[in-house]
Amino acid sequence: MTTIITYGTFDLLHVGHLRLFERLKAMGDRLVVGISTDEFNAVKGKKSLITFENRVALVAALRCVDSVFPENSWEQKRGDIIRHDAQIFAIGDDWQGKFDELGDICKVVYVPRTEGVSSTEIRRGLSVLSSGRIAELKQAIDLLGSVAKELGT
Ligand code: C2G
């Protein structure tokens, strides 16, 4: 039984996360995922839109994920690998080389990220749709309309 372990925030769950999970699951039999708590996100300098509880529910619902657990610190990985009896630690290559020290207790694998999608880009797109921005855009359109009328175009 080969177990793979990975970690992340997984905010605004998207196809990049899903591709990662499917690739990792294909490496073995069981995939366990550490999900950054809101408090640990603050340590990482991140603030997710989706709460920890909902990020856990979404990731745990995926067919290719066998179990999830909270990630509260940078230091817990070694203990988690032993507790979950993981043979492979895998993560996206934006972390290339950062976790090589775990190589004495498991295989460490960095997989290519999925280009063109990220929680940050999705959040940026959503911010344009926020009600305040829509009101601003509407005001600008109304102003353009009245200017056009003035100019008789
Ligand atoms: N990822 C990906 N493709 C994307 C976006 C993300 O493959 N388009 C991968 C990342 O490489 C990472 C995982 O999805 O392996 C989770 O990414 P984040 O939610 O941004 O998590 P991160 O902040 O990288 O947390 O202790 C490790 C950290 O908790 C990792």
Short mmCIF file of C-alpha atoms and ligand atoms in Angstrom, two decimals:
data_model
loop_
_atom_site.label_atom_id
_atom_site.label_comp_id
_atom_site.label_asym_id
_atom_site.label_seq_id
_atom_site.Cartn_x
_atom_site.Cartn_y
_atom_site.Cartn_z
CA MET A 1 0.00 0.00 0.00
CA THR A 2 1.68 3.20 -1.20
CA THR A 3 0.55 6.40 0.55
CA ILE A 4 1.21 9.86 -0.84
CA ILE A 5 1.03 12.95 1.38
CA THR A 6 0.69 16.57 0.32
CA TYR A 7 -0.20 19.95 1.84
CA GLY A 8 -1.82 23.19 0.79
CA THR A 9 -4.34 25.97 1.35
CA PHE A 10 -6.59 24.89 -1.55
CA ASP A 11 -8.57 28.14 -1.54
CA LEU A 12 -11.28 28.45 -4.24
CA LEU A 13 -10.69 24.82 -5.25
CA HIS A 14 -9.90 24.74 -8.98
CA VAL A 15 -8.71 22.43 -11.74
CA GLY A 16 -5.05 23.02 -10.86
CA HIS A 17 -5.66 21.52 -7.44
CA LEU A 18 -7.72 18.67 -8.92
CA ARG A 19 -5.02 17.83 -11.48
CA LEU A 20 -2.45 17.78 -8.68
CA PHE A 21 -4.54 15.42 -6.55
CA GLU A 22 -5.22 13.09 -9.49
CA ARG A 23 -1.51 12.99 -10.43
CA LEU A 24 -0.51 12.28 -6.85
CA LYS A 25 -3.14 9.58 -6.41
CA ALA A 26 -1.89 7.90 -9.60
CA MET A 27 1.50 7.50 -7.89
CA GLY A 28 0.09 4.99 -5.40
CA ASP A 29 -2.95 3.73 -3.53
CA ARG A 30 -3.85 6.34 -0.92
CA LEU A 31 -3.66 10.14 -0.94
CA VAL A 32 -3.74 12.07 2.34
CA VAL A 33 -3.91 15.86 2.29
CA GLY A 34 -2.89 18.39 4.93
CA ILE A 35 -5.03 21.51 4.64
CA SER A 36 -3.65 24.79 6.01
CA THR A 37 -5.83 26.14 8.81
CA ASP A 38 -6.83 29.82 8.67
CA GLU A 39 -4.31 30.45 11.47
CA PHE A 40 -1.47 28.74 9.57
CA ASN A 41 -2.46 30.66 6.46
CA ALA A 42 -1.72 33.82 8.44
CA VAL A 43 1.74 32.39 9.22
CA LYS A 44 2.17 31.75 5.47
CA GLY A 45 1.07 35.33 4.81
CA LYS A 46 -2.07 34.15 3.02
CA LYS A 47 -5.75 34.90 3.65
CA SER A 48 -8.16 32.52 1.97
CA LEU A 49 -11.68 33.53 0.91
CA ILE A 50 -13.05 30.09 1.79
CA THR A 51 -13.02 29.09 5.46
CA PHE A 52 -10.90 26.17 6.68
CA GLU A 53 -14.03 24.08 7.36
CA ASN A 54 -15.31 24.58 3.82
CA ARG A 55 -11.89 24.00 2.24
CA VAL A 56 -11.73 20.71 4.19
CA ALA A 57 -15.24 19.72 3.03
CA LEU A 58 -14.47 20.45 -0.64
CA VAL A 59 -11.12 18.59 -0.72
CA ALA A 60 -12.45 15.65 1.32
CA ALA A 61 -15.32 15.23 -1.17
CA LEU A 62 -12.93 14.53 -4.06
CA ARG A 63 -12.88 10.87 -5.15
CA CYS A 64 -9.09 10.87 -5.45
CA VAL A 65 -8.53 12.14 -1.88
CA ASP A 66 -8.65 9.47 0.83
CA SER A 67 -8.30 11.62 3.93
CA VAL A 68 -7.58 15.15 5.05
CA PHE A 69 -6.06 16.61 8.21
CA PRO A 70 -5.22 20.12 9.46
CA GLU A 71 -1.88 21.70 8.67
CA ASN A 72 -1.05 23.94 11.64
CA SER A 73 2.70 24.44 11.23
CA TRP A 74 5.70 24.07 8.93
CA GLU A 75 7.25 21.57 11.32
CA GLN A 76 4.54 18.90 11.43
CA LYS A 77 5.36 17.19 8.13
CA ARG A 78 7.91 14.69 9.49
CA GLY A 79 5.50 13.50 12.18
CA ASP A 80 2.61 13.36 9.70
CA ILE A 81 4.63 11.26 7.24
CA ILE A 82 5.36 8.75 9.99
CA ARG A 83 1.83 8.79 11.43
CA HIS A 84 0.22 8.32 8.00
CA ASP A 85 2.95 5.86 6.96
CA ALA A 86 3.47 7.83 3.75
CA GLN A 87 6.08 6.59 1.28
CA ILE A 88 5.89 9.71 -0.93
CA PHE A 89 5.76 13.41 -0.08
CA ALA A 90 4.65 15.32 -3.20
CA ILE A 91 3.87 18.96 -3.90
CA GLY A 92 3.84 21.44 -6.78
CA ASP A 93 7.19 22.53 -8.22
CA ASP A 94 6.69 26.09 -6.99
CA TRP A 95 8.17 24.46 -3.86
CA GLN A 96 11.06 22.87 -5.76
CA GLY A 97 13.80 21.83 -3.32
CA LYS A 98 12.08 23.27 -0.24
CA PHE A 99 11.27 19.90 1.37
CA ASP A 100 14.27 17.80 0.30
CA GLU A 101 15.22 17.28 3.94
CA LEU A 102 12.27 14.86 4.21
CA GLY A 103 14.13 12.57 1.78
CA ASP A 104 15.53 10.47 4.62
CA ILE A 105 12.06 9.11 5.53
CA CYS A 106 10.19 9.17 2.20
CA LYS A 107 10.48 9.91 -1.49
CA VAL A 108 10.16 13.66 -2.19
CA VAL A 109 8.50 14.58 -5.52
CA TYR A 110 7.80 18.01 -7.04
CA VAL A 111 5.19 18.00 -9.82
CA PRO A 112 4.62 20.74 -12.41
CA ARG A 113 1.93 23.25 -11.50
CA THR A 114 -1.08 23.63 -13.82
CA GLU A 115 -0.47 26.87 -15.70
CA GLY A 116 -3.16 29.49 -16.31
CA VAL A 117 -5.19 28.97 -13.15
CA SER A 118 -4.65 30.07 -9.58
CA SER A 119 -6.72 31.03 -6.57
CA THR A 120 -5.16 34.50 -6.81
CA GLU A 121 -6.39 35.00 -10.40
CA ILE A 122 -9.87 33.74 -9.50
CA ARG A 123 -9.99 36.08 -6.52
CA ARG A 124 -8.88 39.01 -8.72
CA GLY A 125 -11.63 38.19 -11.22
CA LEU A 126 -14.22 37.99 -8.45
CA SER A 127 -13.16 41.37 -7.03
CA VAL A 128 -14.11 43.02 -10.34
CA LEU A 129 -17.61 41.59 -9.89
CA SER A 130 -17.99 42.89 -6.35
CA SER A 131 -21.14 44.98 -5.91
CA GLY A 132 -19.17 48.15 -5.28
CA ARG A 133 -17.23 47.78 -8.52
CA ILE A 134 -20.45 47.06 -10.45
CA ALA A 135 -22.00 50.29 -9.09
CA GLU A 136 -18.87 52.20 -10.15
CA LEU A 137 -18.93 50.65 -13.64
CA LYS A 138 -22.66 51.49 -13.96
CA GLN A 139 -22.00 55.12 -12.95
CA ALA A 140 -19.21 55.36 -15.55
CA ILE A 141 -21.47 53.93 -18.26
CA ASP A 142 -24.27 56.40 -17.33
CA LEU A 143 -21.75 59.27 -17.49
CA LEU A 144 -20.48 58.13 -20.90
CA GLY A 145 -24.11 57.94 -22.05
CA SER A 146 -24.86 61.49 -21.03
CA VAL A 147 -21.63 62.79 -22.60
CA ALA A 148 -22.49 60.99 -25.84
CA LYS A 149 -25.97 62.57 -25.74
CA GLU A 150 -24.39 66.03 -25.19
CA LEU A 151 -22.15 65.50 -28.20
CA GLY A 152 -25.18 64.45 -30.22
CA THR A 153 -23.40 61.26 -31.31
N1 C2G B 1 -1.06 24.03 -7.53
C1 C2G B 1 -0.94 23.53 -8.82
N2 C2G B 1 -1.39 24.25 -9.87
C2 C2G B 1 -1.97 25.47 -9.67
C3 C2G B 1 -2.10 25.98 -8.36
C4 C2G B 1 -1.64 25.24 -7.29
O1 C2G B 1 -0.41 22.41 -9.01
N3 C2G B 1 -2.42 26.18 -10.77
C5 C2G B 1 -0.55 23.23 -6.41
C6 C2G B 1 0.59 23.91 -5.67
O2 C2G B 1 1.82 23.70 -6.35
C7 C2G B 1 0.54 23.19 -4.33
C8 C2G B 1 -0.95 22.89 -4.16
O3 C2G B 1 -1.55 23.04 -5.46
O4 C2G B 1 1.25 21.98 -4.41
C9 C2G B 1 -1.64 23.81 -3.19
O5 C2G B 1 -1.36 25.14 -3.57
P1 C2G B 1 -1.78 26.29 -2.50
O6 C2G B 1 -3.18 26.09 -2.10
O7 C2G B 1 -1.32 27.60 -3.05
O8 C2G B 1 -0.93 25.88 -1.24
P2 C2G B 1 0.49 26.44 -0.77
O9 C2G B 1 0.32 27.82 -0.26
O10 C2G B 1 1.45 26.16 -1.84
O11 C2G B 1 0.71 25.50 0.52
O12 C2G B 1 3.38 23.31 3.73
C10 C2G B 1 3.11 23.47 2.36
C11 C2G B 1 2.11 24.57 2.12
O13 C2G B 1 0.98 24.39 2.94
C12 C2G B 1 1.72 24.59 0.64
#
